N, CA and C of each residue as an Amber inpcrd file, in Angstrom:
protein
   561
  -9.2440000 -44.3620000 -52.8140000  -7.9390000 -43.7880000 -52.6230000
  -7.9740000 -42.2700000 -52.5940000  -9.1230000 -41.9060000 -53.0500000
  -9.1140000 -40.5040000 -52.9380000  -9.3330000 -39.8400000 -51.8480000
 -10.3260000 -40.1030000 -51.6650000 -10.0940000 -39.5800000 -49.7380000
  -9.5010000 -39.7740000 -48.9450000  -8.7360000 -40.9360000 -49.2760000
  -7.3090000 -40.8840000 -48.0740000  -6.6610000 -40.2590000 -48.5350000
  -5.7600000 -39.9410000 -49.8760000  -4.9210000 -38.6490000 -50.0750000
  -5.7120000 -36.8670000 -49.8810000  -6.8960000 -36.8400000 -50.0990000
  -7.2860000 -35.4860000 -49.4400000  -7.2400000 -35.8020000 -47.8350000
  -7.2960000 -36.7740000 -47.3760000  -7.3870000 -36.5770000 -45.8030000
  -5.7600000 -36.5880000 -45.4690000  -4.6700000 -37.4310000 -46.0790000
  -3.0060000 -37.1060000 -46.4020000  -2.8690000 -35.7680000 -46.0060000
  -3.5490000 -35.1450000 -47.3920000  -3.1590000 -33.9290000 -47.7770000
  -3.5040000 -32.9430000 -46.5990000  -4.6250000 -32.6910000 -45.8280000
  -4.8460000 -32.0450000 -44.9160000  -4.1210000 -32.1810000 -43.6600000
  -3.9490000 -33.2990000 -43.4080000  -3.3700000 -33.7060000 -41.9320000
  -1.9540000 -33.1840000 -41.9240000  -1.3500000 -33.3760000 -43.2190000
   0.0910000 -32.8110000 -43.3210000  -0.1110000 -31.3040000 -43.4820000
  -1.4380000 -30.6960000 -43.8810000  -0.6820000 -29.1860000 -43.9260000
  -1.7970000 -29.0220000 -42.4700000  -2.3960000 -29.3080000 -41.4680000
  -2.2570000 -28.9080000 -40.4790000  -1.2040000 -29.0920000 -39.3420000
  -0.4150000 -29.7890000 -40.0840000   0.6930000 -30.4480000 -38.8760000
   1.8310000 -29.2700000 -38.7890000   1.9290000 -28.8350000 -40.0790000
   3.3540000 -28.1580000 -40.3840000   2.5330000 -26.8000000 -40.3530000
   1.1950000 -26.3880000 -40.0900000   1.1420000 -25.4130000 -39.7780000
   1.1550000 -24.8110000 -38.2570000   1.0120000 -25.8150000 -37.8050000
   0.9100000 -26.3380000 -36.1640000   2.2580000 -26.2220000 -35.8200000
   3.5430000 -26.9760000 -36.1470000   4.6200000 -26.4370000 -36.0340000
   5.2400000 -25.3780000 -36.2720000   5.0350000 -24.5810000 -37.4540000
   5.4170000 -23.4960000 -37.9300000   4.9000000 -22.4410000 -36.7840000
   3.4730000 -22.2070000 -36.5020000   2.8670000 -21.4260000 -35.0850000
   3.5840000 -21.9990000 -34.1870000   4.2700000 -23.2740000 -33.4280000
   5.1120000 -23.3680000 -32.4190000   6.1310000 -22.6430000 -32.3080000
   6.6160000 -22.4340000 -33.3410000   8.0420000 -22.0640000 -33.4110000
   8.0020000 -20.5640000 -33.4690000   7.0390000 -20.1670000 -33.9640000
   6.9940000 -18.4240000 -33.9430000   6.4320000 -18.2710000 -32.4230000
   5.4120000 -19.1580000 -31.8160000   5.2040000 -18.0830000 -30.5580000
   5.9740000 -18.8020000 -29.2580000   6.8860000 -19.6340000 -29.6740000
   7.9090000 -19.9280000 -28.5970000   8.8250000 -18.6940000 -28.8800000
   9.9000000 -18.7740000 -29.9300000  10.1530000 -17.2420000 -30.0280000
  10.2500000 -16.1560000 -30.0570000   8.9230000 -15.6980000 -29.9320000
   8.0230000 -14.7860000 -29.4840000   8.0160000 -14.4970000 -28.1190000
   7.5790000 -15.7290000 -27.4260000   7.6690000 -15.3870000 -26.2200000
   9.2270000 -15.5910000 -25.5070000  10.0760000 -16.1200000 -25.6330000
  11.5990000 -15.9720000 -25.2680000  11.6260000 -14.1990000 -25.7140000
  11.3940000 -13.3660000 -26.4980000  11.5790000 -12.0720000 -26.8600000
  10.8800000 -11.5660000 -25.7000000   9.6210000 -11.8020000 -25.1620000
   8.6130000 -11.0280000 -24.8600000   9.4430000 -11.7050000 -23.0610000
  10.1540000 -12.1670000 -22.6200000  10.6790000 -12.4850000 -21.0720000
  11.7970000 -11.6800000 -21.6760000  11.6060000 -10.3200000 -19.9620000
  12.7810000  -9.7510000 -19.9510000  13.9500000 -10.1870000 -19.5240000
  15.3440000  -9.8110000 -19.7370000  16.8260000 -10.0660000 -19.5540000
  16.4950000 -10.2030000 -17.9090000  17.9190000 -10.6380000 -17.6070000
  18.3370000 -10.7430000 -16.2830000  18.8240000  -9.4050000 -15.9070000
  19.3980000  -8.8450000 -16.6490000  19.3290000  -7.3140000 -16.3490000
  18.3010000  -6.6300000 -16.3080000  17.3080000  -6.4590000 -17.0450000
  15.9820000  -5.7080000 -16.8500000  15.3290000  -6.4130000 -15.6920000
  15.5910000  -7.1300000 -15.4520000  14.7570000  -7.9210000 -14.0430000
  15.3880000  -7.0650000 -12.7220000  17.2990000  -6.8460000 -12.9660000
  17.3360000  -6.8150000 -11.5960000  17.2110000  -5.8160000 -11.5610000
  17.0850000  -4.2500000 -12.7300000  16.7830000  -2.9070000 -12.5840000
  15.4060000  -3.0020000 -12.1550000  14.8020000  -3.5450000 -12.6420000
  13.4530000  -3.4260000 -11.9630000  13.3700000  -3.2380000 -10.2640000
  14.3600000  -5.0310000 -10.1660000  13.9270000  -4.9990000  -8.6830000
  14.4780000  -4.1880000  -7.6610000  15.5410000  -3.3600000  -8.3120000
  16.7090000  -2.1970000  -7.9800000  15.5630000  -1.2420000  -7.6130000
  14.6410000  -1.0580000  -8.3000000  13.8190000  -0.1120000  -8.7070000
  12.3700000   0.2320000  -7.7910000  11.6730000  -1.1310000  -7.3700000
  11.0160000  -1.6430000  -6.4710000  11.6120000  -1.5110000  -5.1340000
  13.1560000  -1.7200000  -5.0440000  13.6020000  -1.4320000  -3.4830000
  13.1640000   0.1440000  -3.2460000  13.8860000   1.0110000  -4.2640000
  14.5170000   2.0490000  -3.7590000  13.1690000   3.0300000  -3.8830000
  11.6970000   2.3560000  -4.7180000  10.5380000   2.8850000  -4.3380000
   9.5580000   2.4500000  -2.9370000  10.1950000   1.0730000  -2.1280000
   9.4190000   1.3470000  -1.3630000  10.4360000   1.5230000   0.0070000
  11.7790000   1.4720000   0.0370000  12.6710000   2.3890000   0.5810000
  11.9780000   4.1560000   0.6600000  11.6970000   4.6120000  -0.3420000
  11.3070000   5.9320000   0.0260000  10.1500000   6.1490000   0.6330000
   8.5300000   5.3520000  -0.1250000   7.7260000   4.9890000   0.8380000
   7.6520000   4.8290000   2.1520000   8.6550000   3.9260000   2.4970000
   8.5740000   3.7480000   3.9110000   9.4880000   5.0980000   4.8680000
  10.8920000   5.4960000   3.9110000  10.8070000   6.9330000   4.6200000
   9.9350000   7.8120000   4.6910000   8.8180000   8.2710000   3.7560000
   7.6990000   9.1930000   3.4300000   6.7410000   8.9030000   4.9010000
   6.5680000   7.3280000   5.0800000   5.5300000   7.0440000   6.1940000
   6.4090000   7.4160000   7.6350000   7.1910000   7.5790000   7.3240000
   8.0000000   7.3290000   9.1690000   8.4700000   8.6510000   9.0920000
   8.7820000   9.5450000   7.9340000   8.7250000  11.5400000   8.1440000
   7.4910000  11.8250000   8.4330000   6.3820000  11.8720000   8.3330000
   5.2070000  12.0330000   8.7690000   4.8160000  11.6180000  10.1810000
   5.4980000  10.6650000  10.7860000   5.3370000  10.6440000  12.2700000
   6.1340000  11.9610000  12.9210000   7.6190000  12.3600000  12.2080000
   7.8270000  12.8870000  12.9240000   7.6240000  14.3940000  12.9300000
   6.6050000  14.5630000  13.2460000   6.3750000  15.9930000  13.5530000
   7.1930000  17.4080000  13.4370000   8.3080000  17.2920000  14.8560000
   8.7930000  17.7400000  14.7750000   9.9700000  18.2800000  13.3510000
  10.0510000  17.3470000  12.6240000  11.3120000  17.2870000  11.6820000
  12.6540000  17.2120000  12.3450000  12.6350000  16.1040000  13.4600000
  14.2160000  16.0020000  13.5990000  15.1780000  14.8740000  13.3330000
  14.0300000  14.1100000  12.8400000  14.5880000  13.1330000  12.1000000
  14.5970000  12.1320000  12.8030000  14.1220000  12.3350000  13.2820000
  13.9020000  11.0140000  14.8390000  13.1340000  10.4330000  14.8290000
  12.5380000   9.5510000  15.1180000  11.2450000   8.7770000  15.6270000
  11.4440000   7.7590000  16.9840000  10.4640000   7.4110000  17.8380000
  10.4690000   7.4830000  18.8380000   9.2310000   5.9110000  19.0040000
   9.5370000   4.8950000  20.0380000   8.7900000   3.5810000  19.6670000
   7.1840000   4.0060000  20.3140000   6.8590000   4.8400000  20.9400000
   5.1880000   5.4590000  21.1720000   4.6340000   5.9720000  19.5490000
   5.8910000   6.8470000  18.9990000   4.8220000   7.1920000  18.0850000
   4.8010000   6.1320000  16.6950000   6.0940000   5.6620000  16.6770000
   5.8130000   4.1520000  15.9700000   4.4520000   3.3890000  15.8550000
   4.7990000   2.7840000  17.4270000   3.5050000   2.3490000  17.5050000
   2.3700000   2.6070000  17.2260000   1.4060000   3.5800000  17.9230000
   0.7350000   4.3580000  17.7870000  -0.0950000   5.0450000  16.1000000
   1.1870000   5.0990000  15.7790000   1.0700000   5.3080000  13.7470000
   0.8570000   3.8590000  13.3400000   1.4480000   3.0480000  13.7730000
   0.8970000   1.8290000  13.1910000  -0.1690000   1.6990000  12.8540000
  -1.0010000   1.8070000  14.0030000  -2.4340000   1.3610000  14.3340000
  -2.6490000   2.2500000  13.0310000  -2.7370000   3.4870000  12.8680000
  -3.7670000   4.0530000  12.2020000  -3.1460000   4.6410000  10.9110000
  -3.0790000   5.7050000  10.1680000  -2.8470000   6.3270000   8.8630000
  -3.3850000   5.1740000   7.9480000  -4.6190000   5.1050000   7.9520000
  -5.4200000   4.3690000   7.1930000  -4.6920000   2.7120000   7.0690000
  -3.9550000   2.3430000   7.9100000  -3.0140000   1.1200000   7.7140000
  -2.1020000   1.3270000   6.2300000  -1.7660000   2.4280000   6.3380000
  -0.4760000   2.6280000   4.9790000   0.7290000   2.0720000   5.5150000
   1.0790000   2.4680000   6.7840000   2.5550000   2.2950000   7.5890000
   2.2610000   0.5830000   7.7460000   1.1290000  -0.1180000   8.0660000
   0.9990000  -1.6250000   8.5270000   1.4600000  -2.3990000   7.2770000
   0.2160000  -1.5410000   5.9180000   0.4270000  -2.1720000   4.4870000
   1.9970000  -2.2050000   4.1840000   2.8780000  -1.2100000   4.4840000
   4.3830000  -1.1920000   3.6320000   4.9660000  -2.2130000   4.5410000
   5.0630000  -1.8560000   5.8250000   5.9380000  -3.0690000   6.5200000
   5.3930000  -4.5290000   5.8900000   4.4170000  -4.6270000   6.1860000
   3.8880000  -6.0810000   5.5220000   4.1760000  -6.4260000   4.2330000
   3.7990000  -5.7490000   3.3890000   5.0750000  -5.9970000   1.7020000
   5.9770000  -6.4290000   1.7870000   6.9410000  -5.1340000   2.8490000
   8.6160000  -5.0340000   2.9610000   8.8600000  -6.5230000   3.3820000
   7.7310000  -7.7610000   4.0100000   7.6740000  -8.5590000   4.3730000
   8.1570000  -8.8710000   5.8480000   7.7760000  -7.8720000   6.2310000
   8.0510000  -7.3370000   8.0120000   6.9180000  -7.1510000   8.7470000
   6.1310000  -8.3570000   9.3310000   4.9040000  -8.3220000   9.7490000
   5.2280000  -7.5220000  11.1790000   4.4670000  -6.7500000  11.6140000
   4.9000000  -5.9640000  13.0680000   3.1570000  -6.4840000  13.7100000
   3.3920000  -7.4500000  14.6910000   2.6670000  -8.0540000  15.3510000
   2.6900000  -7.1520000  16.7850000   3.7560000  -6.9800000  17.0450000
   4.0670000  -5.7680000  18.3870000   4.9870000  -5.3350000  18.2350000
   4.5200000  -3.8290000  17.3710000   5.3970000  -2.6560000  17.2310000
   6.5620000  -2.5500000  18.2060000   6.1000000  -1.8670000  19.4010000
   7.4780000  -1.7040000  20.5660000   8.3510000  -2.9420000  20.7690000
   8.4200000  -4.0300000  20.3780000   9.0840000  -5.1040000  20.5560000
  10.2920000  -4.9290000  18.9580000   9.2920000  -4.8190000  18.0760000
   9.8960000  -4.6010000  16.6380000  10.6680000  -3.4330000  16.7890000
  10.8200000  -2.0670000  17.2640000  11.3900000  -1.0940000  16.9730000
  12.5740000  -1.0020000  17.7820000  12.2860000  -1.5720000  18.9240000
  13.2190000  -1.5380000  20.1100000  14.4670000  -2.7950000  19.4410000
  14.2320000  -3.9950000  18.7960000  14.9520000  -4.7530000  17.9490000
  15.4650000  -4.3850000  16.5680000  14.9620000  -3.4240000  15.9670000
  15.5830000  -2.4710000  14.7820000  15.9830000  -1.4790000  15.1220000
  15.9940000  -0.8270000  15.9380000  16.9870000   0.3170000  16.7480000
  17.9740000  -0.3820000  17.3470000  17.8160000  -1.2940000  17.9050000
  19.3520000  -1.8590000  18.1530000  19.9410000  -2.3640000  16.8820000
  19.1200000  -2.8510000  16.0790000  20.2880000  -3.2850000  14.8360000
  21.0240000  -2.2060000  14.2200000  20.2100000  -1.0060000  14.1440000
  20.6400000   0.1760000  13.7030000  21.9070000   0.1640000  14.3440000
  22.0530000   0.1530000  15.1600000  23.4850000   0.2140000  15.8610000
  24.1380000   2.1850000  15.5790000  22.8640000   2.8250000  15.7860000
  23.4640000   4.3450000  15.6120000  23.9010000   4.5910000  16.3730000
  25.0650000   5.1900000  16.6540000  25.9210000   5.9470000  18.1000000
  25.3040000   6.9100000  18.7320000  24.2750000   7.5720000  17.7670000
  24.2290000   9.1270000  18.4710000  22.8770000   9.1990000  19.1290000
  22.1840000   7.6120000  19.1800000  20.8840000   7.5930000  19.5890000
  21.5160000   7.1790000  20.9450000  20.5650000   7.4550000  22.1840000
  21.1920000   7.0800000  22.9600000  20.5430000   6.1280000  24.3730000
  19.1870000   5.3140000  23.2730000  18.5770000   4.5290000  24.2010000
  17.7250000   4.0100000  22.6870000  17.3790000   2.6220000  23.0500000
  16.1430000   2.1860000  21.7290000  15.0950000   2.2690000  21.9760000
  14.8770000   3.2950000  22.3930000  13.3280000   4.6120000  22.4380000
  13.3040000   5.2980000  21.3970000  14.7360000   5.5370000  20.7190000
  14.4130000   6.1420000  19.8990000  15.1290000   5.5650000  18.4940000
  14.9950000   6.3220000  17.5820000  15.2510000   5.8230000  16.0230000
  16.1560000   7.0200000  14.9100000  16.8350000   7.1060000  14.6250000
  17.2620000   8.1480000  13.3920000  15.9130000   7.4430000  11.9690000
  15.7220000   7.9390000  11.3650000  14.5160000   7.3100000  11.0350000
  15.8010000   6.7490000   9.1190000  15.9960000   7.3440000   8.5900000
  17.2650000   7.4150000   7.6880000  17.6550000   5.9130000   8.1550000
  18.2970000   5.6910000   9.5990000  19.0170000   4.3980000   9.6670000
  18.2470000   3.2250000  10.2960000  17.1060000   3.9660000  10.7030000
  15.6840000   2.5190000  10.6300000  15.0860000   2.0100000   9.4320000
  15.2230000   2.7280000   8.5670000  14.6070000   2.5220000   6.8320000
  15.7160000   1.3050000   6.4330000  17.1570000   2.2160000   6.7170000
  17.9450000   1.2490000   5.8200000  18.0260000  -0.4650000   6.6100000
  17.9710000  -0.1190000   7.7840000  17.4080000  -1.2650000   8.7970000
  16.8230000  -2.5610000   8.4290000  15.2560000  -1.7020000   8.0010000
  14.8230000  -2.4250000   7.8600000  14.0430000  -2.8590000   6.2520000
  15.1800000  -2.3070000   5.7250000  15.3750000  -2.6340000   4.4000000
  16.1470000  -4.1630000   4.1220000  16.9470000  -3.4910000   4.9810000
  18.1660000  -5.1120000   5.4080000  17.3270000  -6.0060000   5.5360000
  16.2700000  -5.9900000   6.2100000  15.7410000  -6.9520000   7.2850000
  13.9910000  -7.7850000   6.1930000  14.1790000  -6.9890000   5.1650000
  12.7410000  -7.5520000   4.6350000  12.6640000  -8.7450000   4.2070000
  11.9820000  -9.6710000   3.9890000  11.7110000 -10.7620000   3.1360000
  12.4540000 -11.7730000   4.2370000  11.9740000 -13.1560000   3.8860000
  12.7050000 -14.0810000   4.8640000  13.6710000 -14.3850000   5.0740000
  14.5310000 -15.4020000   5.8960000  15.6950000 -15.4670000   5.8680000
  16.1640000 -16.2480000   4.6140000  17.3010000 -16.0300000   4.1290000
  17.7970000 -17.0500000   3.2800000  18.9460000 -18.0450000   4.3880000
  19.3490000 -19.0200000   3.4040000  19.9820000 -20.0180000   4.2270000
  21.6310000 -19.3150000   4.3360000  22.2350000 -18.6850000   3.3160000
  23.2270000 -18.1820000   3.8060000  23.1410000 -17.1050000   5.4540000
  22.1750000 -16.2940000   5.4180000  21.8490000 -15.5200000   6.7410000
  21.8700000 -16.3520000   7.9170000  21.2090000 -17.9180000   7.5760000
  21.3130000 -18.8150000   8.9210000  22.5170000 -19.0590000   9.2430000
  23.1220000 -19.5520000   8.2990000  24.3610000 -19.8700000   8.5610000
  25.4680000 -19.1670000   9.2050000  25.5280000 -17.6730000   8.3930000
  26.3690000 -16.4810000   9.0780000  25.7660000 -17.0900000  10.6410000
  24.6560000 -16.4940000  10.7690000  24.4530000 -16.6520000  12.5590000
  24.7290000 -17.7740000  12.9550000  24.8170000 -19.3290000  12.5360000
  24.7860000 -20.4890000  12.8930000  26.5300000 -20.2180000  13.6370000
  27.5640000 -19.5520000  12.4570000  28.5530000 -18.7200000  12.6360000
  28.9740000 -18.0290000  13.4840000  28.5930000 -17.0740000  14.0790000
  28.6260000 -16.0340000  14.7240000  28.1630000 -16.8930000  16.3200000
  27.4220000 -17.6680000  16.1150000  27.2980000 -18.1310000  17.7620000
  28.2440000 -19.6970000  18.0710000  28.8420000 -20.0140000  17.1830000
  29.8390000 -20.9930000  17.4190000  31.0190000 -20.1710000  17.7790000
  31.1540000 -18.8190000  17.3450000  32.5630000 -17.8540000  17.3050000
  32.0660000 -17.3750000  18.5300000  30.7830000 -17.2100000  19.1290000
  30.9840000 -16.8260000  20.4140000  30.8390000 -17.7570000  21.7510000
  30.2900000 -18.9770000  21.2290000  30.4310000 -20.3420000  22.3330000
  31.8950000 -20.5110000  22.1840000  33.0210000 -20.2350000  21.3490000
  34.4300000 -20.6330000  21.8250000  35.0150000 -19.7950000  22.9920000
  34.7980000 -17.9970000  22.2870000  35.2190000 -17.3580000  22.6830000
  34.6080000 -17.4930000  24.4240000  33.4220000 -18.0490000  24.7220000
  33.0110000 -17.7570000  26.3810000  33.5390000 -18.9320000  26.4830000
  33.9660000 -20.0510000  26.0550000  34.8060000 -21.2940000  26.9770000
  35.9380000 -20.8800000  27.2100000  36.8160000 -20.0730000  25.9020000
  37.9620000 -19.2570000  26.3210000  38.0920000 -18.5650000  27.9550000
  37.0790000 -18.0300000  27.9260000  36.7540000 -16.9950000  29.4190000
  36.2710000 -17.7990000  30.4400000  35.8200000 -18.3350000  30.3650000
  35.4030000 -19.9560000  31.5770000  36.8440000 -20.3190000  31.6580000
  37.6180000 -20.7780000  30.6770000  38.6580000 -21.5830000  30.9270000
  39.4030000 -20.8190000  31.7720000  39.9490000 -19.2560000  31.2340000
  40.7150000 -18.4560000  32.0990000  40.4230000 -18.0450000  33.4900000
  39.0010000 -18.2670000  33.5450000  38.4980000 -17.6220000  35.1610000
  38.5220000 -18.8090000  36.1610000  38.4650000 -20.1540000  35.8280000
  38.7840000 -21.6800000  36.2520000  40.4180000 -21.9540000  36.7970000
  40.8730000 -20.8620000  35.7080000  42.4100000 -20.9570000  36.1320000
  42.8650000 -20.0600000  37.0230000  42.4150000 -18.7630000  36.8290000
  42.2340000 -17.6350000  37.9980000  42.0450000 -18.0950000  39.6310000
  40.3920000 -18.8400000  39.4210000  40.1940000 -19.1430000  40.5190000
  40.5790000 -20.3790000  40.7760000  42.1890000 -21.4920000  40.1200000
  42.2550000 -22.3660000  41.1490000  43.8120000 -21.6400000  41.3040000
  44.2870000 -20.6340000  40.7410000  45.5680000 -20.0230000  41.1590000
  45.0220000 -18.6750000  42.9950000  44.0900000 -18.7630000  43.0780000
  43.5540000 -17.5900000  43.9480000  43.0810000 -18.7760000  45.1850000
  42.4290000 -19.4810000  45.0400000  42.4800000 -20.7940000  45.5820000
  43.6950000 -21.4960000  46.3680000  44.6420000 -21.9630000  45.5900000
  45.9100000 -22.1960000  46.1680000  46.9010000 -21.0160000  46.6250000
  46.5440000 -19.2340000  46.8440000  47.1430000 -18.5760000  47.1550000
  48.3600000 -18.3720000  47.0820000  48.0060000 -18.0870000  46.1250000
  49.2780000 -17.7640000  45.0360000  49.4010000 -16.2190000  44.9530000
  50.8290000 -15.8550000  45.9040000  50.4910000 -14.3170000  46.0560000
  50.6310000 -13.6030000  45.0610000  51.4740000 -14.0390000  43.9940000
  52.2410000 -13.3780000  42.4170000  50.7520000 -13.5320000  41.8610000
  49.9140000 -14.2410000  41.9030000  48.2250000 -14.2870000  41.0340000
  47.6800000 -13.1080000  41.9550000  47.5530000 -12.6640000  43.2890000
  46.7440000 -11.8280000  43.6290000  47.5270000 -10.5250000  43.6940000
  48.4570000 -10.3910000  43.5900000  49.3690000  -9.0900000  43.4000000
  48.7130000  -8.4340000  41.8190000  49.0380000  -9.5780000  40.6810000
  48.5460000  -8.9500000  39.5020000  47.4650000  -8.9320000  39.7050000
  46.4390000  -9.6590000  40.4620000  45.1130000  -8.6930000  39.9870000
  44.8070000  -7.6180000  40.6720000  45.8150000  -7.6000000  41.7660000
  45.1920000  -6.1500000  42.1220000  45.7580000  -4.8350000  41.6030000
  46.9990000  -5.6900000  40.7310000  47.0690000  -4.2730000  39.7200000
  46.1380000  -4.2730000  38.6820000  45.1470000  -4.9900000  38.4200000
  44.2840000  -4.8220000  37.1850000  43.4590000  -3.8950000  37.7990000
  42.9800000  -4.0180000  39.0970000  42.2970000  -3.0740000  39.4740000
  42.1790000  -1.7710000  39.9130000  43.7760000  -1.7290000  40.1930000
  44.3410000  -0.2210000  39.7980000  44.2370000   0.1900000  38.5220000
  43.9410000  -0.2970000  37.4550000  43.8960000   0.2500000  35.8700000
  43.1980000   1.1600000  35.6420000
């Protein structure tokens, strides 16, 4: 009987010491995972460092300092500065497989007024661009567009429908239908 109560005796104080260490380094580690706030300053933090990065790489193309950039020297920088400009886009999770295809499609998203062909870039509103544009799509983004092209398949049946009606009122010569349009074309 004696060695089963020393073997008792041990098994119970490794058990409850075994629990007692559970419970401190589960707690421990719940302390040691940061908040949901320290997470999203971080990732606040991570944007707006490789936001500047990637302005730092695309002021250095432009030579001049006018704030411009231009899809030759885009390109062109791609290829080379030791692949720094290839490395950030690729993070930003913006693989550029063919630069001039990519810039000429982020200059139009830019949607800047004062550029006045997508040759070229304000470089300020290509950053924020393609800041927008990093990492994959999420499913809300599909959807907006899934959106946006049902709102514009109505709107062109709208315009089919009206030009169907145009041309069977122009058709049956209908002089009150060709009078108004030829005042539209006086406009």
């Amino acid at each position: 009987y004696g060695v089963a109560f020393i073997s008792f005796i041990g098994f119970y104080q490794i058990a409850v010491i075994n629990i007692l260490t559970g419970l401190f380094v589960e707690n421990a580690m719940k302390l040691a995972v940061p908040d949901r706030d320290a997470r999203a300053l971080s990732l606040k933090k991570d944007d707006e460092e490789a936001r500047d990065e990637l302005f730092d790489l695309l002021s250095e193309i432009d030579t001049m300092k006018t704030g411009i950039i231009n899809v030759e020297d885009f390109a062109e920088n791609l290829k080379k500065k030791n692949g720094k400009l290839q490395a950030q886009m690729t993070l930003l999770g913006l693989p550029v497989d063919r630069a001039a295809d990519f810039f000429r499609v982020v200059s139009v998203l830019c949607g800047d007024e004062s550029m006045s062909n997508e040759e070229e870039a304000n470089i300020q509103a290509f950053v924020e661009c393609c800041m927008r544009l990093k990492g994959s799509a999420a499913n809300l983004h599909l959807q907006c567009v899934a959106g946006d092209l049902v709102h514009i398949n109505v709107m062109l049946q709208q315009q089919m429908d009206l030009c169907e009606m145009l041309a069977e009122k122009i058709t049956s010569g209908n002089n009150d239908t060709l009078a108004h349009l030829a005042g539209f074309r006086n406009v």
